[in-house]
Amino acid sequence: MSNLIILPILLPFIAGTILIFFAKSSRLQKIISTVSVLTLVVLSVYLAFLAFQDTIILEAGEWAAPYGIILVLDNLAALMLLITSILAASCLFFAFGTISKKREKFYFYPFYFFLLVGVNGAFLTGDLFNLFVFFEVMLLSSYVLIVNGGSKYQLRESFKYVVLNVFASALFVMGVAWLYSVTGTVNLAQLSERVAEIGQPGIVTVIAVMFFIVFGSKGALFPLYFWLPRSYFGPPAAIAALFGGLLTKVGIYAIIRSFTLIFYHEPLFTHKGLITVVAGLTMFFGVLGAVSQFDFKRILSYHIISQVGYMVMGLGIFTPLAVAGAIFYIVHHMFVKTALFLLAGATEKITGTTDIKAMGGLIKSHPALTWGFFIAAISLAGIPPLSGFFSKFPIILSGFQEGQWVIAAVALLVGLLTLFSMMKIFGYVFWGENKLTEKQSKTSVTKLLIPIAPLVAFSVVLGFAAEPIFAYSLHIAEQILEPSNYVDAVLKE
Amino acid sequence: MEILVIVLAGILIGASVYLMLSKSLLRIIIGTGVLSHGILLMLLTMGGLKRGGIPVLDDSVQSYTDPLPQAMLLTVIVITFALTAYMLVIAIRVYKELGTDNVEEMKGVPRDDD
């Protein structure tokens, strides 16, 4: 029964391994990957249902909790798995229509699934060093996917991306080493227990900041975000969308996990001080970057940075309401951001460029694309009936409740600037005089819109059905803010 | 003994940061190699450099050294090895395609198509 929870790791791993053998046959690859990604979606829905009833633990090799590696499926992990599989399915179907034969031949699909192995593993694991290994599985696949195709720009920027991540991973190992020397364990539950026993002295807070730097550089927080817009510009839209939806959120998930489970004893310094300040700066500089750009993909990449700031801000305020808002925000952001990147890819397919000044008047020839983009864009900015509003509202509300006036004001201002830059895209690309040639306006992208439609629909549903979903994220927030739930489930005390 | 190894690791990490901030691709890759050595030394030292038997089960041995850091170390070595190999290949491709190994010249937005 509890063996089920290894399937989100095992299934994409097996699928990726099988796909290596059929690398030359495009049709076979598409069939195998479709079947496995759809199985993954069904499986993760079922797992989310199971996790809602009780936290599930899997002890690898039947070694009891602190000695062996364990996998833990609580509500937060189940929710992240569920969104991951939906995004993976939709980006995969988009990739079928857009990835060129040349890229496909060079093991695009196997590495796509190995990336999912890393992401799912990072969500499920209950062991710090195992988390590092799954991070590396995810990053190695992302290195290959980001350079797949080998254009000059991709080669150049992916080298920087690789070096930065290698450095951050080295710091991760150093953090694990320090924490091991202080506590003598790498099991997350036992770490939580032992740090609680010694009451988080100064040295543990130093290690906490070290982990914040490591996960912050994976999740593109304030001083460490410079690599993101450049490296996400290179790869094709399907990959950029998957990265934009997933990779930074794994870093954010790791921050939320470690700062609610282990390092929660000095909230005045770590949460209310460091995390909140970094969140404010991340939001502000990210959105400033977006406002200054005139390139479709780059604007969206800078928006990832500013949106990540909201999630970390929710954690920084550190009340159940704010953390629930942050979780809701992750859900909303992953759907909407992936949809926007895929829409940018569809637009690029029509016009052949991502420079928004070179486009115009798509609303006449491609109304479905236009209105899809419009819904996603105003949802990102946080206009009431859509999901963006209900995810920003609890965060900013609890900012005011806790008397954090500055950060709440920054969050409101950033919302305004987000709206401005999304409307800039809308004005340049979809409105205005028609700059399309005859052939371009005849290009049909209906096939590409089918995988995007569910993502946009989810954004609308999350908005109109905000109450049950917010209750669910509040349930998750209360669960993770009480670390004894996790510790007792794992160590069975 | 621990102090000595920590100082050595510090020197290695300092040297690697200096190398990674240089302009040549190859120096940066050497820098990541030196960095991983420093980190691995740290990981080994943090388990404590107590004297004891090698962690192989033997009835005559009373105390063993801590086996966990050694297991973690082996994993990290393999991962770093894979990463270094990958980075070297990328560096060769970058040199072939862009015709330079100077990071200073890798700027701007080239609009090349694939």
XYZ file of C-alpha atoms in Angstrom:
607
model
C 0.000 0.000 0.000
C 2.563 2.570 1.060
C 4.772 1.251 -1.741
C 2.506 3.257 -4.055
C 4.266 6.486 -3.192
C 7.507 5.486 -4.882
C 5.641 5.251 -8.193
C 5.873 8.995 -9.027
C 9.664 8.480 -9.028
C 9.772 5.011 -10.498
C 7.287 5.517 -13.315
C 9.061 8.384 -15.136
C 12.376 6.644 -14.488
C 11.241 3.479 -16.233
C 9.586 5.483 -19.006
C 12.790 7.481 -19.565
C 14.905 4.338 -19.635
C 12.636 2.661 -22.179
C 12.603 5.813 -24.298
C 16.405 5.722 -24.630
C 16.120 2.517 -26.653
C 13.642 4.008 -29.118
C 15.379 7.345 -29.610
C 15.264 7.132 -33.394
C 11.565 6.424 -33.762
C 9.608 9.612 -33.248
C 6.179 7.945 -33.281
C 7.018 5.274 -30.749
C 8.487 7.880 -28.412
C 5.331 9.937 -28.581
C 3.113 6.937 -27.814
C 5.221 5.741 -24.856
C 5.571 9.186 -23.348
C 1.844 9.943 -23.730
C 0.860 6.741 -21.966
C 3.308 7.246 -19.111
C 2.538 10.911 -18.529
C -1.211 10.229 -18.430
C -0.648 7.381 -15.975
C 1.346 9.798 -13.876
C -1.555 12.272 -13.792
C -4.064 9.609 -12.716
C -1.632 8.280 -10.121
C -0.954 11.667 -8.601
C -4.678 12.448 -8.320
C -5.104 9.178 -6.420
C -2.087 9.934 -4.214
C -3.424 13.393 -3.387
C -6.670 11.703 -2.327
C -4.755 9.223 -0.128
C -2.553 11.913 1.427
C -5.628 13.956 2.332
C -6.687 11.157 4.676
C -3.335 10.440 6.262
C 0.367 11.077 5.781
C 1.980 8.089 4.076
C 5.521 6.968 4.866
C 7.647 4.567 2.874
C 10.774 3.215 4.507
C 13.140 2.079 1.772
C 14.303 -1.476 2.453
C 12.268 -1.609 5.694
C 14.975 0.190 7.638
C 13.299 2.149 10.417
C 13.034 5.908 10.041
C 16.238 7.649 11.107
C 18.521 4.913 9.735
C 17.213 4.324 6.251
C 16.028 6.646 3.499
C 12.349 7.435 3.777
C 9.812 8.914 1.405
C 7.083 11.048 2.942
C 3.838 11.936 1.233
C 2.049 14.625 3.180
C -0.511 17.028 1.745
C 2.051 19.584 0.549
C 4.102 16.983 -1.309
C 0.958 15.446 -2.799
C -0.260 18.817 -4.027
C 3.101 19.597 -5.659
C 3.162 16.157 -7.313
C -0.323 16.702 -8.666
C 0.498 20.063 -10.255
C 3.811 18.762 -11.572
C 2.170 15.903 -13.407
C -0.488 18.152 -14.941
C 2.141 20.635 -16.133
C 4.312 17.814 -17.440
C 1.417 16.410 -19.473
C 0.481 19.739 -20.948
C 4.068 20.730 -21.845
C 4.646 17.304 -23.366
C 1.635 17.613 -25.651
C 2.791 21.089 -26.596
C 6.261 19.703 -27.349
C 4.764 17.160 -29.781
C 3.725 19.996 -32.057
C 6.707 22.303 -31.669
C 9.944 20.418 -31.024
C 11.924 19.981 -34.222
C 12.934 16.530 -35.425
C 16.570 17.387 -34.849
C 16.047 18.135 -31.176
C 13.728 15.175 -30.763
C 16.395 12.782 -31.988
C 18.856 13.870 -29.332
C 17.045 12.207 -26.451
C 14.593 15.000 -25.728
C 11.913 12.681 -24.295
C 14.200 10.547 -22.088
C 15.636 13.629 -20.439
C 12.167 15.107 -20.086
C 11.219 12.127 -17.961
C 14.471 12.122 -16.006
C 13.747 15.734 -15.098
C 10.399 14.575 -13.706
C 12.194 11.869 -11.694
C 14.305 14.547 -10.034
C 11.406 16.914 -9.371
C 9.076 14.226 -7.961
C 11.884 12.804 -5.870
C 12.711 16.202 -4.419
C 9.062 16.630 -3.382
C 8.781 13.193 -1.807
C 12.052 12.667 -0.014
C 12.408 12.838 3.756
C 16.194 12.935 3.841
C 18.450 15.919 3.323
C 21.202 14.182 1.392
C 18.646 12.360 -0.716
C 17.170 15.761 -1.496
C 20.599 16.809 -2.772
C 20.799 13.741 -5.006
C 17.341 14.367 -6.468
C 18.277 18.013 -7.023
C 21.257 16.799 -9.036
C 19.102 14.375 -11.044
C 16.802 17.263 -11.858
C 19.632 19.689 -12.628
C 21.619 17.305 -14.819
C 18.530 16.692 -16.965
C 17.848 20.405 -17.077
C 21.429 21.075 -18.241
C 20.876 18.733 -21.147
C 17.406 20.049 -21.998
C 18.496 23.676 -21.832
C 21.291 23.120 -24.368
C 19.286 20.704 -26.544
C 19.567 21.941 -30.120
C 22.939 23.559 -29.560
C 22.395 27.063 -30.944
C 25.151 29.552 -30.123
C 23.034 31.436 -27.628
C 21.986 28.256 -25.841
C 25.568 26.997 -25.558
C 26.791 30.261 -24.166
C 24.066 30.778 -21.596
C 23.833 27.152 -20.541
C 27.524 27.200 -19.601
C 26.809 30.010 -17.170
C 23.729 28.194 -15.889
C 25.749 25.017 -15.289
C 28.601 26.791 -13.484
C 26.234 28.689 -11.216
C 24.306 25.572 -10.296
C 27.464 23.550 -9.703
C 28.588 26.230 -7.280
C 25.223 26.257 -5.504
C 25.230 22.462 -5.290
C 28.688 22.551 -3.724
C 27.339 24.940 -1.097
C 24.444 22.530 -0.539
C 26.900 19.718 0.261
C 28.733 22.072 2.607
C 25.451 22.899 4.365
C 24.671 19.191 4.743
C 28.161 18.635 6.161
C 27.758 21.419 8.729
C 24.316 20.293 9.788
C 25.589 16.733 10.108
C 28.446 17.849 12.326
C 26.049 19.765 14.614
C 23.197 17.257 14.823
C 24.654 13.959 13.615
C 21.786 13.114 11.278
C 20.500 13.932 7.799
C 16.944 12.661 8.271
C 14.570 15.638 8.086
C 12.294 14.477 10.913
C 15.156 13.684 13.245
C 16.848 16.960 12.292
C 13.666 18.775 13.262
C 13.588 16.964 16.597
C 17.256 17.529 17.427
C 17.304 21.180 16.407
C 14.254 21.652 18.615
C 16.094 19.979 21.512
C 19.099 22.292 21.299
C 16.826 25.267 20.597
C 18.528 26.507 17.428
C 21.722 28.145 18.694
C 23.656 30.624 16.533
C 25.469 27.997 14.517
C 22.199 26.431 13.340
C 20.916 29.836 12.270
C 24.103 30.279 10.215
C 23.430 26.929 8.551
C 19.827 28.008 7.965
C 21.059 31.092 6.115
C 23.416 28.875 4.118
C 20.486 26.712 3.018
C 18.500 29.828 2.220
C 21.318 30.940 -0.103
C 21.474 27.508 -1.768
C 17.731 27.127 -2.323
C 17.441 30.810 -3.149
C 19.883 30.455 -6.005
C 17.864 27.496 -7.351
C 14.631 29.398 -6.831
C 15.916 32.733 -8.204
C 15.661 34.987 -5.173
C 16.951 38.541 -5.003
C 20.692 38.735 -5.455
C 20.865 35.336 -7.155
C 18.320 35.653 -9.961
C 20.517 37.054 -12.757
C 20.959 33.693 -14.524
C 17.246 33.045 -14.977
C 16.035 35.442 -17.687
C 19.054 34.747 -19.871
C 19.023 30.981 -19.669
C 15.232 30.657 -20.055
C 15.386 32.703 -23.247
C 17.409 30.107 -25.174
C 15.531 26.789 -25.162
C 12.316 26.161 -27.141
C 8.985 27.149 -25.614
C 7.955 23.721 -24.320
C 11.157 23.410 -22.269
C 11.125 27.032 -21.121
C 7.524 26.563 -19.971
C 8.339 23.428 -18.008
C 11.336 25.130 -16.400
C 9.360 28.282 -15.671
C 6.617 26.232 -14.052
C 8.682 23.678 -12.163
C 12.353 24.314 -11.512
C 12.248 27.466 -9.420
C 9.300 26.071 -7.474
C 11.386 23.103 -6.355
C 13.738 25.597 -4.718
C 10.776 27.380 -3.112
C 9.346 24.075 -1.914
C 12.710 23.253 -0.306
C 12.758 26.658 1.411
C 9.213 26.187 2.721
C 9.982 22.663 3.895
C 13.243 23.498 5.681
C 12.014 26.731 7.260
C 8.794 25.206 8.602
C 10.232 21.860 9.648
C 13.772 22.526 10.877
C 14.756 26.170 11.214
C 11.659 27.700 12.780
C 12.965 28.628 16.230
C 14.329 32.086 15.397
C 11.462 33.533 13.337
C 12.365 37.103 14.246
C 15.672 36.893 12.423
C 15.118 34.293 9.692
C 11.451 34.708 8.764
C 10.426 38.228 9.679
C 13.862 39.645 8.964
C 15.833 37.912 6.260
C 13.143 36.144 4.244
C 10.734 39.079 4.203
C 13.407 41.577 3.138
C 14.702 39.268 0.407
C 11.110 38.660 -0.734
C 10.459 42.379 -1.057
C 13.633 43.017 -3.023
C 12.973 39.978 -5.246
C 9.466 41.146 -6.097
C 10.535 44.693 -6.775
C 13.628 44.070 -8.898
C 11.995 41.200 -10.752
C 9.080 43.326 -11.849
C 11.360 46.258 -12.716
C 13.241 43.926 -15.052
C 9.953 42.894 -16.627
C 8.832 46.479 -17.124
C 12.077 47.398 -18.898
C 12.085 44.546 -21.436
C 10.611 44.368 -24.917
C 10.867 40.654 -25.467
C 7.973 38.277 -24.855
C 9.935 35.476 -23.194
C 12.169 37.804 -21.189
C 9.222 39.690 -19.704
C 7.732 36.378 -18.605
C 11.079 35.227 -17.192
C 11.431 38.368 -15.107
C 7.869 37.834 -13.900
C 8.851 34.423 -12.545
C 11.334 36.230 -10.297
C 8.804 38.707 -8.965
C 6.170 35.987 -8.432
C 8.642 33.827 -6.524
C 9.006 36.804 -4.210
C 5.290 36.590 -3.289
C 5.590 32.951 -2.281
C 8.609 33.619 -0.085
C 6.849 36.656 1.367
C 3.985 34.386 2.446
C 6.491 32.192 4.258
C 8.251 35.221 5.736
C 5.095 36.561 7.397
C 4.714 33.083 8.895
C 1.096 32.958 9.994
C -1.233 30.123 8.900
C -3.127 32.526 6.652
C 0.039 33.810 4.945
C 1.532 30.361 4.439
C -1.784 29.145 3.039
C -1.674 32.125 0.680
C 1.844 31.167 -0.386
C 0.738 27.608 -1.140
C -2.274 28.841 -3.099
C 0.099 31.192 -4.901
C 2.394 28.331 -5.912
C -0.564 26.437 -7.364
C -1.863 29.479 -9.219
C 1.562 30.545 -10.442
C 2.595 27.149 -11.765
C -0.544 26.898 -13.912
C -0.581 30.463 -15.135
C 3.136 30.847 -15.787
C 3.326 27.629 -17.782
C 0.275 28.699 -19.773
C 1.844 32.084 -20.529
C 5.135 30.554 -21.655
C 3.280 28.122 -23.906
C 1.201 30.981 -25.336
C 4.454 32.840 -26.007
C 5.635 29.726 -27.825
C 2.453 29.640 -29.930
C 2.878 33.315 -30.764
C 6.489 32.664 -31.740
C 5.301 29.866 -33.995
C 3.037 32.344 -35.820
C 5.346 35.333 -36.051
C 8.776 33.726 -35.903
C 10.032 36.226 -33.327
C 9.711 37.017 -29.632
C 10.345 40.747 -30.004
C 7.010 42.322 -29.133
C 7.770 45.476 -31.154
C 7.910 43.372 -34.324
C 4.418 41.942 -33.774
C 0.953 43.437 -33.841
C -2.720 42.833 -34.487
C -2.947 39.151 -33.659
C -6.438 39.673 -32.254
C -7.981 39.684 -35.744
C -6.353 36.543 -37.049
C -6.040 34.540 -33.813
C -8.857 35.444 -31.393
C -8.641 32.259 -29.292
C -4.942 32.794 -28.628
C -5.580 36.423 -27.747
C -8.316 35.779 -25.211
C -6.393 32.869 -23.706
C -3.477 35.197 -23.179
C -5.725 37.931 -21.814
C -7.237 35.660 -19.163
C -3.823 34.326 -18.107
C -2.312 37.824 -18.059
C -4.945 39.446 -15.849
C -4.906 36.373 -13.651
C -1.159 36.844 -13.190
C -1.712 40.475 -12.266
C -4.439 39.519 -9.779
C -7.765 40.771 -11.129
C -10.640 39.603 -8.833
C -12.600 36.761 -10.402
C -9.426 34.868 -11.305
C -6.991 32.819 -9.252
C -4.303 35.507 -9.026
C -6.510 37.661 -6.823
C -7.369 34.970 -4.292
C -3.737 33.977 -3.955
C -2.396 37.506 -3.471
C -5.192 38.636 -1.179
C -4.410 36.408 1.860
C -0.693 37.185 1.623
C -1.151 40.942 1.516
C -3.969 40.813 4.091
C -1.788 38.973 6.587
C 1.020 41.408 5.803
C -1.248 44.205 7.037
C -2.519 42.147 9.972
C 1.019 41.531 11.171
C 1.910 45.189 10.780
C 4.409 44.576 7.991
C 3.308 47.700 6.152
C 6.326 48.098 3.892
C 6.283 44.621 2.431
C 2.502 44.727 1.895
C 2.826 48.080 0.116
C 5.624 46.696 -2.081
C 3.421 43.693 -2.927
C 0.579 45.990 -3.995
C 2.887 48.167 -6.099
C 4.396 45.114 -7.755
C 0.883 43.940 -8.647
C 0.324 47.227 -10.435
C 3.601 47.008 -12.358
C 2.815 43.402 -13.281
C -0.477 44.518 -14.771
C 1.348 47.280 -16.630
C 3.873 44.979 -18.258
C 1.282 42.328 -19.139
C -0.838 45.016 -20.785
C 2.279 46.185 -22.598
C 2.558 42.740 -24.166
C -1.172 42.724 -24.919
C -1.013 46.160 -26.509
C 1.998 45.482 -28.686
C 1.342 41.895 -29.715
C -2.418 41.548 -29.962
C -3.782 45.049 -30.470
C -2.539 47.723 -32.824
C -2.067 47.650 -36.563
C -1.698 44.331 -38.285
C 1.959 43.615 -38.937
C 1.451 39.992 -39.967
C 2.104 38.853 -43.497
C -0.636 37.012 -45.380
C 1.002 33.662 -44.705
C 1.493 34.351 -41.011
C -2.112 35.278 -40.386
C -3.200 32.024 -42.023
C -0.976 29.959 -39.687
C -3.233 27.879 -37.507
C -2.230 27.239 -33.908
C -5.449 25.544 -32.786
C -3.585 22.287 -32.206
C -1.115 24.041 -29.938
C -3.880 25.729 -27.975
C -5.472 22.430 -26.910
C -2.792 21.577 -24.295
C -2.824 25.192 -23.044
C -6.602 25.397 -22.629
C -6.780 23.228 -19.471
C -4.138 25.382 -17.771
C -6.045 28.593 -18.492
C -9.267 26.858 -17.452
C -7.657 25.828 -14.155
C -6.814 29.454 -13.483
C -10.472 30.394 -13.939
C -11.664 27.441 -11.851
C -9.198 28.258 -9.072
C -10.689 31.736 -9.060
C -14.367 30.796 -9.030
C -13.902 27.804 -6.726
C -11.497 29.623 -4.463
C -13.183 28.632 -1.234
C -12.666 24.826 -1.213
C -9.171 25.210 -2.656
C -8.234 27.851 -0.139
C -9.599 25.665 2.648
C -7.368 22.896 1.330
C -4.279 25.115 1.332
C -5.155 26.363 4.820
C -5.345 22.728 5.890
C -1.864 22.167 4.387
C -0.501 25.315 6.042
C -1.770 24.246 9.458
C -0.253 20.826 8.893
C 3.221 22.085 7.993
C 3.265 24.828 10.624
C 2.944 22.104 13.266
C 6.196 20.159 12.666
C 5.261 17.525 15.266
C 2.759 16.119 12.714
C 5.597 15.332 10.350
C 8.019 14.143 13.023
C 5.481 11.854 14.699
C 4.394 10.367 11.390
C 7.976 9.613 10.395
C 9.509 8.527 13.687
C 6.264 6.812 14.852
C 6.324 8.069 18.398
C 43.885 17.381 13.030
C 40.416 18.702 12.157
C 41.684 22.295 12.290
C 44.447 21.475 9.817
C 42.088 19.854 7.321
C 39.566 22.677 7.652
C 42.292 25.228 6.899
C 43.352 23.159 3.890
C 39.725 22.994 2.691
C 39.486 26.750 3.159
C 42.567 27.303 1.009
C 41.156 25.030 -1.695
C 37.789 26.782 -1.691
C 39.471 30.196 -1.764
C 41.610 29.139 -4.715
C 38.557 27.769 -6.502
C 36.640 31.017 -6.077
C 39.610 32.898 -7.530
C 39.732 30.495 -10.479
C 35.973 30.656 -11.083
C 36.096 34.437 -11.280
C 38.695 34.350 -14.085
C 37.884 34.800 -17.756
C 38.963 31.541 -19.325
C 36.465 28.691 -19.602
C 39.058 26.098 -18.708
C 40.104 27.929 -15.575
C 36.478 28.067 -14.463
C 36.154 24.313 -14.905
C 39.399 23.730 -12.981
C 37.910 26.003 -10.335
C 34.816 23.784 -9.979
C 37.114 20.773 -9.663
C 39.143 22.378 -6.885
C 35.911 23.529 -5.233
C 34.552 19.998 -5.104
C 37.805 18.808 -3.516
C 37.506 21.432 -0.807
C 33.864 20.572 -0.174
C 34.601 16.856 0.003
C 37.364 17.426 2.534
C 34.913 19.464 4.607
C 32.310 16.707 4.395
C 34.854 14.134 5.569
C 36.100 16.315 8.416
C 32.628 17.176 9.657
C 32.022 13.543 10.560
C 35.009 13.865 12.918
C 38.492 12.527 12.185
C 38.460 10.142 15.118
C 40.911 7.289 15.003
C 39.304 3.924 14.563
C 39.194 0.906 12.326
C 38.057 1.156 8.735
C 34.294 0.640 8.586
C 34.477 -3.007 7.585
C 32.938 -5.431 10.041
C 35.625 -7.282 11.963
C 35.302 -8.947 15.355
C 38.712 -7.805 16.602
C 38.007 -4.096 16.091
C 36.502 -2.133 18.984
C 35.593 1.202 17.350
C 35.107 2.222 13.749
C 35.303 5.565 11.962
C 31.948 7.085 10.997
C 30.803 5.339 7.789
C 28.016 7.771 6.842
C 30.170 10.692 5.574
C 32.177 8.261 3.492
C 29.028 7.003 1.795
C 27.838 10.542 1.126
C 31.290 11.444 -0.146
C 31.289 8.626 -2.694
C 27.952 9.826 -4.059
C 29.171 13.401 -4.338
C 32.386 12.299 -6.081
C 30.453 10.458 -8.780
C 28.039 13.353 -9.292
C 30.889 15.875 -9.556
C 32.670 13.609 -11.997
C 29.631 13.503 -14.265
C 29.220 17.258 -14.015
C 32.880 17.931 -14.824
C 32.735 15.672 -17.874
C 29.588 17.452 -19.044
C 31.098 20.881 -18.492
C 34.234 19.991 -20.441
C 32.124 18.845 -23.398
C 30.066 22.037 -23.271
C 33.300 24.063 -23.144
C 34.595 22.313 -26.285
C 31.317 23.004 -28.094
C 31.339 26.629 -26.962
C 34.914 27.023 -28.190
C 34.084 25.464 -31.552
C 30.863 27.386 -32.125
C 31.773 30.781 -30.717
C 35.500 30.659 -31.508
C 36.562 31.994 -28.125
C 37.130 30.764 -24.602
C 37.002 34.234 -23.094
C 33.921 34.797 -20.959
C 34.205 38.566 -21.517
C 33.309 38.039 -25.174
C 30.167 36.065 -24.402
C 27.783 38.977 -24.066
C 24.903 40.546 -25.903
C 22.005 38.882 -27.659
C 23.008 37.067 -30.829
C 19.953 36.351 -32.949
C 21.159 33.114 -34.453
C 18.739 30.453 -35.604
C 19.028 26.749 -35.226
